[in-house]
């Protein structure tokens, strides 16, 4: 999945939050039921909808899934399948995609099983999926990793791997004991090479396991790229069972790998590793390329956000303490300007529900939390109530405390069915919020309702807007950042009162300025 900072249109410092109302222009009254199976398991190890999804800038969305029918040998027409559904901005299936809106990869091996964990889209529109696979019979849990690719129109890309898929065994099982390997996330570099992260682990006997986080690079045609790491694989050097959950592309072509390490049965720490394009650790980051963040007890990774100055905000879930956040400076060192020691906890107490962070509580993933341009956060989580599960949408301040002005005490609680499994949250560029719960998409209108007193805003002096050439800012700002409509940074200017936009293509842009107080404000600008 490509990670981007999503920009909202903030016209002033004052904005208010409306009640969450379903968008009647989307699907059936704001709801799109994919019709896919969704088991009552939080991780992706089941037949049905994946936790991974991909939201396009045009507000369409890809929903991957797998169908692994039981007794498929007895029922030969029920072949194991990798599928992707594409929904348009209005919630209808894109009938030009695949077959009536669905792309399919069907295995010829009826004993094969697929589990999709990650998705991204290449610059040429091709769709890349990663996960794990295994075959029934023999050592039935001898897992392997896979990469599958579809063309932009939803047809199988037969030029990739073997008939559209590459399967790789990073650990060969020699017994019936439980072992596992999985690719969890994927990105594509500027040369069209595919870089996927995940893990493998194996049984050592008794209650002991070992395992490693992995990053594997594939060429554009699906072969393992042996010029990367060791024979195409970067393996975490840490002692203890560790894994990678998410990959991010840094501005210089390096990669940031978010994961965790389990040094003992009672603890797990978040890890951020920085590797360069040849698959070796970047020595200047953290300690020889690695930063470990110890919150105490067990902490599992959520998301990582690259800030305007190169610093990093890391989000996770701590068992017992709830949401865990850490701020790293650009060198990978904890930043004490955040919460005194660089770390903080946020406990969201939902009445009549289990405490977030309880041992048996579902976690968060990179698809469930986003950061807004003002530094605040939106997240969607599953909350447990006895033997049923509901979901919440929460809003956090920049310091990661609950924003109490949002809804009731900073969160919105919804109970739809007995098994409301939060899978994705995405804030569109029109301020509408899309969440995926179980196998159903919900879109809320006007998540952020802008207030009107723009005359009190220090940004009122931006003129002319629209503009054909220059934009007058009305005063000199220490730093000005220009973003395009997709949230991609176009340029940064220091100590300026005028921006020259004459060379830019016509369209919508966002100008973010830094005030003397350190506060950052953002305004929409139209280039003609």
Short mmCIF file of C-alpha atoms in Angstrom, two decimals:
data_model
loop_
_atom_site.label_atom_id
_atom_site.label_comp_id
_atom_site.label_asym_id
_atom_site.label_seq_id
_atom_site.Cartn_x
_atom_site.Cartn_y
_atom_site.Cartn_z
CA UNK A 1 0.00 0.00 0.00
CA UNK A 2 1.35 3.45 -0.88
CA UNK A 3 1.42 5.66 2.19
CA UNK A 4 0.53 9.31 1.71
CA UNK A 5 -0.18 12.17 4.06
CA UNK A 6 -3.78 13.11 3.31
CA UNK A 7 -4.45 16.87 3.19
CA UNK A 8 -7.74 18.46 4.14
CA UNK A 9 -8.98 21.86 3.05
CA UNK A 10 -8.50 23.97 6.18
CA UNK A 11 -9.50 27.57 5.57
CA UNK A 12 -8.83 28.78 9.10
CA UNK A 13 -7.85 27.71 12.58
CA UNK A 14 -11.44 27.29 13.68
CA UNK A 15 -13.42 24.27 12.56
CA UNK A 16 -16.20 22.23 14.08
CA UNK A 17 -17.35 18.64 13.92
CA UNK A 18 -20.84 17.72 12.81
CA UNK A 19 -22.71 14.60 13.74
CA UNK A 20 -21.64 11.71 11.54
CA UNK A 21 -24.31 11.24 8.89
CA UNK A 22 -24.24 8.59 6.19
CA UNK A 23 -23.77 10.00 2.69
CA UNK A 24 -27.01 9.35 0.71
CA UNK A 25 -25.14 9.72 -2.61
CA UNK A 26 -23.08 6.61 -1.85
CA UNK A 27 -24.39 3.11 -2.47
CA UNK A 28 -27.66 2.43 -0.67
CA UNK A 29 -28.10 5.35 1.70
CA UNK A 30 -24.38 5.60 2.40
CA UNK A 31 -23.75 1.86 2.63
CA UNK A 32 -22.17 -0.59 0.19
CA UNK A 33 -22.42 -4.26 1.08
CA UNK A 34 -19.73 -6.14 -0.85
CA UNK A 35 -21.50 -9.46 -0.27
CA UNK A 36 -18.18 -11.06 0.59
CA UNK A 37 -17.81 -13.51 3.48
CA UNK A 38 -16.38 -11.99 6.64
CA UNK A 39 -15.56 -14.36 9.46
CA UNK A 40 -15.36 -13.38 13.09
CA UNK A 41 -11.59 -13.27 13.08
CA UNK A 42 -9.62 -10.06 13.07
CA UNK A 43 -6.52 -11.14 11.20
CA UNK A 44 -6.63 -12.09 7.53
CA UNK A 45 -6.25 -15.82 8.04
CA UNK A 46 -9.71 -16.67 6.77
CA UNK A 47 -11.60 -17.09 3.56
CA UNK A 48 -13.27 -13.82 2.67
CA UNK A 49 -12.59 -10.11 2.62
CA UNK A 50 -9.03 -8.98 3.34
CA UNK A 51 -7.99 -6.37 5.90
CA UNK A 52 -6.09 -4.65 3.07
CA UNK A 53 -7.75 -2.16 0.72
CA UNK A 54 -6.64 0.53 -1.71
CA UNK A 55 -8.30 3.94 -2.07
CA UNK A 56 -7.68 5.79 -5.33
CA UNK A 57 -7.43 9.60 -5.50
CA UNK A 58 -10.63 9.61 -7.62
CA UNK A 59 -12.40 8.05 -4.57
CA UNK A 60 -12.86 4.63 -6.08
CA UNK A 61 -11.65 1.68 -3.99
CA UNK A 62 -10.23 -1.81 -4.45
CA UNK A 63 -11.40 -4.53 -2.04
CA UNK A 64 -9.31 -7.75 -2.18
CA UNK A 65 -10.62 -11.08 -0.97
CA UNK A 66 -9.91 -14.79 -1.11
CA UNK A 67 -12.26 -17.73 -1.49
CA UNK A 68 -10.89 -20.97 -0.08
CA UNK A 69 -13.86 -23.36 -0.26
CA UNK A 70 -13.93 -26.34 2.06
CA UNK A 71 -13.91 -29.75 0.41
CA UNK A 72 -12.89 -28.21 -2.91
CA UNK A 73 -11.49 -31.57 -4.05
CA UNK A 74 -14.98 -33.06 -3.73
CA UNK A 75 -16.48 -30.01 -5.47
CA UNK A 76 -14.17 -29.31 -8.40
CA UNK A 77 -16.06 -26.23 -9.56
CA UNK A 78 -15.17 -24.43 -6.33
CA UNK A 79 -11.53 -23.56 -7.04
CA UNK A 80 -9.44 -21.43 -4.62
CA UNK A 81 -9.59 -17.84 -5.80
CA UNK A 82 -7.91 -14.47 -5.33
CA UNK A 83 -10.36 -11.71 -6.14
CA UNK A 84 -10.49 -7.91 -6.23
CA UNK A 85 -13.69 -5.86 -6.42
CA UNK A 86 -13.56 -2.26 -7.63
CA UNK A 87 -16.17 0.25 -6.51
CA UNK A 88 -16.60 3.68 -8.05
CA UNK A 89 -16.94 6.97 -6.19
CA UNK A 90 -20.72 6.54 -5.99
CA UNK A 91 -20.43 3.04 -4.52
CA UNK A 92 -21.39 1.09 -7.63
CA UNK A 93 -19.21 -1.65 -9.08
CA UNK A 94 -16.93 -0.53 -11.91
CA UNK A 95 -18.32 -2.74 -14.67
CA UNK A 96 -15.32 -1.97 -16.91
CA UNK A 97 -13.02 -3.67 -14.38
CA UNK A 98 -12.44 -7.41 -14.68
CA UNK A 99 -15.73 -9.23 -15.15
CA UNK A 100 -18.60 -7.00 -14.06
CA UNK A 101 -16.41 -5.21 -11.53
CA UNK A 102 -14.41 -8.17 -10.20
CA UNK A 103 -10.88 -9.34 -11.06
CA UNK A 104 -10.19 -13.04 -10.46
CA UNK A 105 -7.16 -15.29 -10.20
CA UNK A 106 -8.21 -18.93 -9.89
CA UNK A 107 -5.78 -21.65 -8.86
CA UNK A 108 -5.64 -24.95 -10.72
CA UNK A 109 -4.66 -26.64 -7.45
CA UNK A 110 -7.90 -27.22 -5.54
CA UNK A 111 -5.97 -27.91 -2.34
CA UNK A 112 -4.31 -24.48 -2.43
CA UNK A 113 -5.29 -21.75 0.02
CA UNK A 114 -4.66 -18.00 -0.24
CA UNK A 115 -4.61 -15.23 2.36
CA UNK A 116 -4.22 -11.61 1.17
CA UNK A 117 -2.55 -9.10 3.49
CA UNK A 118 -1.32 -6.23 1.32
CA UNK A 119 -2.17 -4.32 -1.85
CA UNK A 120 -0.77 -1.42 -3.87
CA UNK A 121 -1.16 0.05 -7.35
CA UNK A 122 1.77 0.75 -9.65
CA UNK A 123 2.15 4.02 -11.56
CA UNK A 124 0.97 2.20 -14.70
CA UNK A 125 -2.21 1.14 -12.90
CA UNK A 126 -1.30 -2.52 -12.40
CA UNK A 127 -2.50 -3.97 -9.10
CA UNK A 128 -0.12 -5.89 -6.83
CA UNK A 129 -1.32 -8.21 -4.04
CA UNK A 130 0.78 -10.02 -1.43
CA UNK A 131 0.10 -12.56 1.29
CA UNK A 132 0.64 -16.21 2.07
CA UNK A 133 -0.46 -19.53 0.63
CA UNK A 134 -0.36 -23.20 1.57
CA UNK A 135 -1.66 -26.49 0.24
CA UNK A 136 -3.81 -29.00 2.09
CA UNK A 137 -2.29 -32.43 2.63
CA UNK A 138 1.15 -33.41 3.90
CA UNK A 139 2.41 -30.68 6.21
CA UNK A 140 -0.78 -28.73 5.75
CA UNK A 141 0.63 -25.56 7.28
CA UNK A 142 3.83 -25.34 5.26
CA UNK A 143 3.14 -21.74 4.35
CA UNK A 144 4.72 -19.88 1.45
CA UNK A 145 4.57 -16.23 0.43
CA UNK A 146 3.07 -14.99 -2.83
CA UNK A 147 2.90 -11.90 -5.04
CA UNK A 148 0.08 -11.64 -7.58
CA UNK A 149 -0.49 -8.95 -10.22
CA UNK A 150 -3.50 -7.82 -12.24
CA UNK A 151 -3.56 -5.39 -15.12
CA UNK A 152 -5.23 -2.02 -14.55
CA UNK A 153 -8.41 -3.28 -16.25
CA UNK A 154 -8.71 -6.23 -13.87
CA UNK A 155 -7.38 -8.95 -16.16
CA UNK A 156 -4.68 -11.31 -14.94
CA UNK A 157 -1.16 -10.09 -15.82
CA UNK A 158 0.26 -13.24 -17.40
CA UNK A 159 3.63 -11.50 -17.97
CA UNK A 160 4.20 -11.55 -14.21
CA UNK A 161 5.70 -14.59 -12.47
CA UNK A 162 4.03 -17.82 -13.53
CA UNK A 163 0.68 -17.01 -15.09
CA UNK A 164 0.32 -13.91 -12.91
CA UNK A 165 1.69 -15.08 -9.56
CA UNK A 166 5.06 -15.72 -7.89
CA UNK A 167 5.18 -18.15 -4.95
CA UNK A 168 8.28 -18.33 -2.75
CA UNK A 169 9.11 -20.60 0.19
CA UNK A 170 11.42 -18.75 2.59
CA UNK A 171 11.29 -21.52 5.21
CA UNK A 172 10.77 -25.19 4.29
CA UNK A 173 8.77 -27.03 6.93
CA UNK A 174 10.03 -30.46 7.95
CA UNK A 175 7.36 -31.38 10.50
CA UNK A 176 3.67 -30.89 11.20
CA UNK A 177 4.44 -28.31 13.91
CA UNK A 178 3.00 -24.84 13.32
CA UNK A 179 5.23 -22.60 11.26
CA UNK A 180 4.30 -19.50 9.34
CA UNK A 181 5.48 -17.04 6.71
CA UNK A 182 3.59 -14.13 5.26
CA UNK A 183 4.01 -10.94 3.25
CA UNK A 184 2.04 -8.18 4.97
CA UNK A 185 2.59 -5.03 2.90
CA UNK A 186 4.00 -3.98 -0.46
CA UNK A 187 5.26 -0.94 -2.36
CA UNK A 188 6.79 -0.29 -5.77
CA UNK A 189 9.99 1.73 -6.21
CA UNK A 190 10.79 4.30 -8.89
CA UNK A 191 12.23 1.59 -11.16
CA UNK A 192 9.11 -0.56 -11.05
CA UNK A 193 10.58 -3.12 -8.66
CA UNK A 194 8.26 -4.59 -6.06
CA UNK A 195 9.34 -4.55 -2.41
CA UNK A 196 7.26 -6.56 0.05
CA UNK A 197 7.70 -7.01 3.80
CA UNK A 198 6.54 -9.64 6.25
CA UNK A 199 8.02 -12.42 8.35
CA UNK A 200 8.66 -16.09 8.80
CA UNK A 201 8.76 -18.03 12.05
CA UNK A 202 9.30 -21.61 13.03
CA UNK A 203 8.77 -23.91 15.98
CA UNK A 204 11.72 -24.74 18.24
CA UNK A 205 10.00 -27.15 20.63
CA UNK A 206 8.06 -26.73 23.85
CA UNK A 207 6.63 -23.21 23.88
CA UNK A 208 9.54 -21.72 21.96
CA UNK A 209 9.52 -20.13 18.50
CA UNK A 210 11.97 -18.12 16.47
CA UNK A 211 11.45 -15.92 13.45
CA UNK A 212 12.63 -12.96 11.42
CA UNK A 213 11.23 -9.92 9.72
CA UNK A 214 11.77 -10.06 5.96
CA UNK A 215 11.88 -7.60 3.07
CA UNK A 216 11.91 -9.24 -0.38
CA UNK A 217 12.40 -7.44 -3.67
CA UNK A 218 10.96 -8.71 -6.94
CA UNK A 219 11.75 -7.48 -10.43
CA UNK A 220 9.04 -5.92 -12.56
CA UNK A 221 8.32 -9.35 -14.10
CA UNK A 222 7.96 -11.11 -10.74
CA UNK A 223 11.36 -12.77 -10.33
CA UNK A 224 13.24 -12.47 -7.03
CA UNK A 225 15.75 -9.62 -7.45
CA UNK A 226 19.04 -11.16 -6.29
CA UNK A 227 20.81 -7.76 -6.36
CA UNK A 228 18.86 -6.81 -3.23
CA UNK A 229 20.01 -7.88 0.25
CA UNK A 230 21.17 -11.49 0.29
CA UNK A 231 19.75 -13.30 -2.73
CA UNK A 232 16.86 -10.87 -2.88
CA UNK A 233 15.99 -10.81 0.84
CA UNK A 234 16.77 -8.44 3.71
CA UNK A 235 16.42 -10.28 7.02
CA UNK A 236 16.16 -8.51 10.35
CA UNK A 237 19.34 -9.01 12.41
CA UNK A 238 17.56 -8.69 15.78
CA UNK A 239 17.59 -11.46 18.37
CA UNK A 240 14.13 -12.76 19.21
CA UNK A 241 11.05 -13.33 17.08
CA UNK A 242 10.41 -10.24 15.00
CA UNK A 243 8.35 -9.18 12.00
CA UNK A 244 7.60 -6.29 9.67
CA UNK A 245 4.03 -5.10 9.20
CA UNK A 246 4.33 -2.06 6.94
CA UNK A 247 6.76 -0.44 4.49
CA UNK A 248 7.15 3.26 3.66
CA UNK A 249 9.22 4.93 0.96
CA UNK A 250 11.52 7.67 2.27
CA UNK A 251 12.20 10.81 0.26
CA UNK A 252 15.69 9.74 -0.88
CA UNK A 253 14.73 6.24 -2.04
CA UNK A 254 15.41 4.55 1.29
CA UNK A 255 12.69 2.47 2.94
CA UNK A 256 11.30 2.56 6.48
CA UNK A 257 10.15 -0.79 7.85
CA UNK A 258 7.73 -0.74 10.78
CA UNK A 259 7.37 -3.87 12.89
CA UNK A 260 8.01 -5.36 16.29
CA UNK A 261 10.39 -7.70 18.07
CA UNK A 262 9.53 -10.18 20.83
CA UNK A 263 12.61 -10.56 23.04
CA UNK A 264 10.69 -12.62 25.63
CA UNK A 265 7.27 -14.16 26.24
CA UNK A 266 6.21 -11.12 28.29
CA UNK A 267 7.41 -8.27 26.11
CA UNK A 268 7.41 -6.95 22.57
CA UNK A 269 8.82 -3.66 21.31
CA UNK A 270 8.06 -1.59 18.25
CA UNK A 271 10.86 -1.39 15.69
CA UNK A 272 11.64 1.03 12.89
CA UNK A 273 14.41 0.02 10.50
CA UNK A 274 15.76 2.11 7.64
CA UNK A 275 17.28 0.30 4.67
CA UNK A 276 18.70 1.69 1.45
CA UNK A 277 17.87 0.62 -2.08
CA UNK A 278 20.37 -2.26 -2.10
CA UNK A 279 18.84 -3.90 0.97
CA UNK A 280 21.32 -2.93 3.68
CA UNK A 281 20.70 -0.99 6.88
CA UNK A 282 21.32 2.77 6.85
CA UNK A 283 23.97 3.22 9.54
CA UNK A 284 23.12 6.80 10.59
CA UNK A 285 19.53 5.98 11.56
CA UNK A 286 18.90 4.87 15.15
CA UNK A 287 21.55 2.34 16.19
CA UNK A 288 23.10 0.99 13.01
CA UNK A 289 19.85 1.46 11.14
CA UNK A 290 17.46 0.23 13.85
CA UNK A 291 15.32 1.96 16.47
CA UNK A 292 13.57 -0.08 19.15
CA UNK A 293 10.76 1.56 21.12
CA UNK A 294 10.05 -0.06 24.48
CA UNK A 295 6.69 0.98 25.94
CA UNK A 296 6.82 -1.80 28.52
CA UNK A 297 4.91 -5.06 28.17
CA UNK A 298 3.62 -6.03 24.74
CA UNK A 299 3.19 -3.44 21.97
CA UNK A 300 2.13 -4.12 18.40
CA UNK A 301 2.63 -1.83 15.36
CA UNK A 302 -0.04 0.36 13.81
CA UNK A 303 1.20 3.12 11.52
CA UNK A 304 4.08 5.49 10.87
CA UNK A 305 3.73 9.12 9.77
CA UNK A 306 6.54 11.15 8.23
CA UNK A 307 6.30 14.77 9.40
CA UNK A 308 7.12 17.91 7.41
CA UNK A 309 10.58 18.21 9.04
CA UNK A 310 11.54 14.55 8.57
CA UNK A 311 10.61 13.43 12.07
CA UNK A 312 8.47 10.31 12.52
CA UNK A 313 5.33 9.63 14.53
CA UNK A 314 4.84 5.95 15.30
CA UNK A 315 1.49 4.53 16.42
CA UNK A 316 0.79 1.14 17.94
CA UNK A 317 -1.29 -0.73 20.49
CA UNK A 318 0.01 -1.59 23.94
CA UNK A 319 -1.57 -4.46 25.83
CA UNK A 320 -3.08 -2.99 29.04
CA UNK A 321 -2.27 0.70 28.29
CA UNK A 322 -4.10 1.22 24.98
CA UNK A 323 -2.92 3.28 22.02
CA UNK A 324 0.82 3.93 22.07
CA UNK A 325 2.58 6.79 20.28
CA UNK A 326 6.24 7.71 19.90
CA UNK A 327 8.00 10.56 18.13
CA UNK A 328 11.42 10.03 16.55
CA UNK A 329 13.66 12.75 15.18
CA UNK A 330 14.91 12.35 11.57
CA UNK A 331 17.84 10.29 12.89
CA UNK A 332 15.56 7.75 14.55
CA UNK A 333 16.08 8.95 18.13
CA UNK A 334 13.19 9.46 20.57
CA UNK A 335 12.24 13.15 20.65
CA UNK A 336 11.72 14.37 24.26
CA UNK A 337 9.78 17.41 23.01
CA UNK A 338 6.87 14.98 22.68
CA UNK A 339 5.40 14.03 26.05
CA UNK A 340 8.71 14.50 27.89
CA UNK A 341 10.33 11.22 26.84
CA UNK A 342 9.10 10.84 23.27
CA UNK A 343 6.32 8.36 24.15
CA UNK A 344 2.69 8.55 25.24
CA UNK A 345 -0.41 6.41 25.79
CA UNK A 346 -4.04 7.16 24.94
CA UNK A 347 -6.73 5.12 26.63
CA UNK A 348 -10.16 5.30 24.99
CA UNK A 349 -12.69 4.18 27.58
CA UNK A 350 -15.90 3.00 25.90
CA UNK A 351 -18.65 2.28 28.47
CA UNK A 352 -19.82 -1.34 28.71
CA UNK A 353 -16.93 -2.53 26.52
CA UNK A 354 -13.60 -4.14 27.23
CA UNK A 355 -10.71 -1.78 27.82
CA UNK A 356 -8.80 -1.03 24.64
CA UNK A 357 -5.54 -2.88 25.02
CA UNK A 358 -6.97 -5.85 26.91
CA UNK A 359 -5.16 -9.11 26.13
CA UNK A 360 -8.04 -10.48 24.08
CA UNK A 361 -8.66 -7.21 22.29
CA UNK A 362 -8.29 -6.74 18.51
CA UNK A 363 -5.43 -4.55 17.37
CA UNK A 364 -5.00 -1.73 14.91
CA UNK A 365 -3.31 -1.77 11.53
CA UNK A 366 -1.89 0.82 9.19
CA UNK A 367 -5.23 0.97 7.36
CA UNK A 368 -7.12 2.09 10.45
CA UNK A 369 -5.40 5.32 11.48
CA UNK A 370 -4.61 8.45 9.47
CA UNK A 371 -2.99 11.78 10.31
CA UNK A 372 -4.50 15.07 9.14
CA UNK A 373 -2.34 18.00 7.97
CA UNK A 374 -2.88 19.82 11.25
CA UNK A 375 -1.26 16.87 13.02
CA UNK A 376 -4.44 15.39 14.47
CA UNK A 377 -5.50 11.77 13.96
CA UNK A 378 -8.55 9.82 12.81
CA UNK A 379 -8.89 6.14 13.63
CA UNK A 380 -11.40 3.33 13.40
CA UNK A 381 -11.20 0.43 15.85
CA UNK A 382 -13.08 -2.65 16.93
CA UNK A 383 -14.36 -2.64 20.51
CA UNK A 384 -15.50 -5.74 22.32
CA UNK A 385 -18.70 -6.08 24.31
CA UNK A 386 -18.96 -9.50 25.94
CA UNK A 387 -19.17 -11.87 22.94
CA UNK A 388 -20.00 -9.24 20.31
CA UNK A 389 -17.95 -6.56 18.60
CA UNK A 390 -18.77 -2.97 17.65
CA UNK A 391 -16.66 -0.25 16.06
CA UNK A 392 -15.67 3.28 17.00
CA UNK A 393 -14.41 6.26 15.03
CA UNK A 394 -12.16 8.41 17.21
CA UNK A 395 -10.46 11.77 16.79
CA UNK A 396 -7.18 12.61 18.55
CA UNK A 397 -5.36 15.88 19.07
CA UNK A 398 -1.83 16.38 17.77
CA UNK A 399 -0.54 15.42 21.24
CA UNK A 400 -2.55 12.15 20.80
CA UNK A 401 -5.10 12.94 23.53
CA UNK A 402 -8.78 12.55 22.66
CA UNK A 403 -10.32 15.58 20.94
CA UNK A 404 -13.30 15.93 23.26
CA UNK A 405 -15.20 18.32 20.95
CA UNK A 406 -15.75 15.48 18.49
CA UNK A 407 -19.06 13.67 19.02
CA UNK A 408 -19.27 12.36 22.59
CA UNK A 409 -15.96 12.36 24.47
CA UNK A 410 -13.93 12.21 21.26
CA UNK A 411 -15.40 9.12 19.62
CA UNK A 412 -18.42 7.74 17.76
CA UNK A 413 -19.70 4.25 18.63
CA UNK A 414 -21.75 2.12 16.25
CA UNK A 415 -23.29 -1.34 16.66
CA UNK A 416 -24.49 -2.83 13.37
CA UNK A 417 -24.16 -6.60 13.78
CA UNK A 418 -22.68 -8.96 16.34
CA UNK A 419 -19.38 -8.97 14.47
CA UNK A 420 -18.40 -5.43 13.47
CA UNK A 421 -14.75 -5.88 12.51
CA UNK A 422 -13.03 -2.61 11.63
CA UNK A 423 -10.82 -3.17 8.58
CA UNK A 424 -10.06 0.22 7.00
CA UNK A 425 -10.55 3.97 7.45
CA UNK A 426 -9.90 6.60 4.80
CA UNK A 427 -10.56 10.34 4.75
CA UNK A 428 -11.32 11.43 1.20
CA UNK A 429 -10.12 14.72 -0.28
CA UNK A 430 -13.72 16.02 -0.14
CA UNK A 431 -13.86 15.59 3.67
CA UNK A 432 -16.01 12.45 3.49
CA UNK A 433 -14.93 9.54 5.67
CA UNK A 434 -15.04 5.94 4.41
CA UNK A 435 -14.72 3.03 6.82
CA UNK A 436 -14.84 -0.66 6.05
CA UNK A 437 -16.39 -2.77 8.78
CA UNK A 438 -16.56 -6.53 8.24
CA UNK A 439 -17.39 -6.66 4.50
CA UNK A 440 -19.42 -3.43 4.37
CA UNK A 441 -18.32 0.05 3.30
CA UNK A 442 -19.84 3.07 5.08
CA UNK A 443 -19.33 6.63 3.89
CA UNK A 444 -20.03 9.56 6.18
CA UNK A 445 -20.63 13.00 4.73
CA UNK A 446 -18.92 16.18 5.94
CA UNK A 447 -16.70 14.48 8.49
CA UNK A 448 -15.16 17.88 9.01
CA UNK A 449 -17.59 20.78 8.75
CA UNK A 450 -15.64 23.95 8.09
CA UNK A 451 -16.66 27.05 10.06
CA UNK A 452 -17.27 30.32 8.28
CA UNK A 453 -15.33 33.11 10.04
CA UNK A 454 -12.57 33.20 7.44
CA UNK A 455 -12.17 36.94 7.98
CA UNK A 456 -10.47 36.19 11.30
CA UNK A 457 -7.96 33.91 9.63
CA UNK A 458 -4.37 35.05 9.04
CA UNK A 459 -4.73 33.31 5.67
CA UNK A 460 -7.35 35.76 4.38
CA UNK A 461 -4.66 37.81 2.60
CA UNK A 462 -3.76 35.07 0.08
CA UNK A 463 -4.49 36.61 -3.32
CA UNK A 464 -5.34 36.37 -6.12
CA UNK A 465 -7.13 33.06 -5.70
CA UNK A 466 -7.58 31.61 -8.31
CA UNK A 467 -4.24 32.72 -9.72
CA UNK A 468 -2.47 32.32 -13.05
CA UNK A 469 1.06 33.12 -11.86
CA UNK A 470 2.02 34.48 -8.44
CA UNK A 471 0.28 34.16 -5.09
CA UNK A 472 0.69 36.96 -2.56
CA UNK A 473 0.74 35.69 1.03
CA UNK A 474 0.22 39.06 2.72
CA UNK A 475 3.20 38.64 5.04
CA UNK A 476 6.50 36.79 5.26
CA UNK A 477 6.28 33.23 6.61
CA UNK A 478 9.21 31.24 7.98
CA UNK A 479 8.24 28.22 5.91
CA UNK A 480 5.68 27.60 3.16
CA UNK A 481 4.93 24.12 1.75
CA UNK A 482 2.91 23.52 -1.41
CA UNK A 483 1.04 20.22 -1.88
CA UNK A 484 -0.83 18.94 -4.91
CA UNK A 485 -4.40 17.61 -4.80
CA UNK A 486 -3.18 14.11 -3.88
CA UNK A 487 -1.22 15.33 -0.87
CA UNK A 488 2.19 15.04 -2.55
CA UNK A 489 4.65 17.77 -1.61
CA UNK A 490 5.50 19.99 -4.61
CA UNK A 491 8.04 22.34 -3.02
CA UNK A 492 9.10 24.14 0.17
CA UNK A 493 10.06 27.81 0.41
CA UNK A 494 11.72 29.60 3.33
CA UNK A 495 11.09 33.20 4.44
CA UNK A 496 8.82 34.20 1.55
CA UNK A 497 5.82 36.48 1.08
CA UNK A 498 5.10 35.50 -2.55
CA UNK A 499 4.87 32.14 -4.34
CA UNK A 500 5.59 31.75 -8.04
CA UNK A 501 3.12 29.19 -9.39
CA UNK A 502 3.49 30.06 -13.07
CA UNK A 503 5.26 26.81 -14.00
CA UNK A 504 2.65 24.56 -12.38
CA UNK A 505 -0.13 22.79 -14.23
CA UNK A 506 -3.65 24.09 -13.72
CA UNK A 507 -5.48 22.49 -10.83
CA UNK A 508 -6.05 22.47 -7.09
CA UNK A 509 -3.16 22.91 -4.65
CA UNK A 510 -2.78 23.39 -0.91
CA UNK A 511 -0.53 26.00 0.67
CA UNK A 512 0.63 25.29 4.21
CA UNK A 513 2.30 28.09 6.20
CA UNK A 514 4.08 28.10 9.53
CA UNK A 515 3.23 30.95 11.90
CA UNK A 516 5.60 32.51 14.41
CA UNK A 517 3.88 30.45 17.12
CA UNK A 518 4.88 27.27 15.30
CA UNK A 519 1.27 26.53 14.33
CA UNK A 520 0.67 25.33 10.77
CA UNK A 521 -2.33 26.38 8.70
CA UNK A 522 -3.44 25.13 5.29
CA UNK A 523 -5.50 26.73 2.53
CA UNK A 524 -6.80 25.58 -0.83
CA UNK A 525 -5.50 27.49 -3.87
CA UNK A 526 -6.63 27.14 -7.49
CA UNK A 527 -4.04 27.53 -10.27
CA UNK A 528 -5.61 28.51 -13.59
#
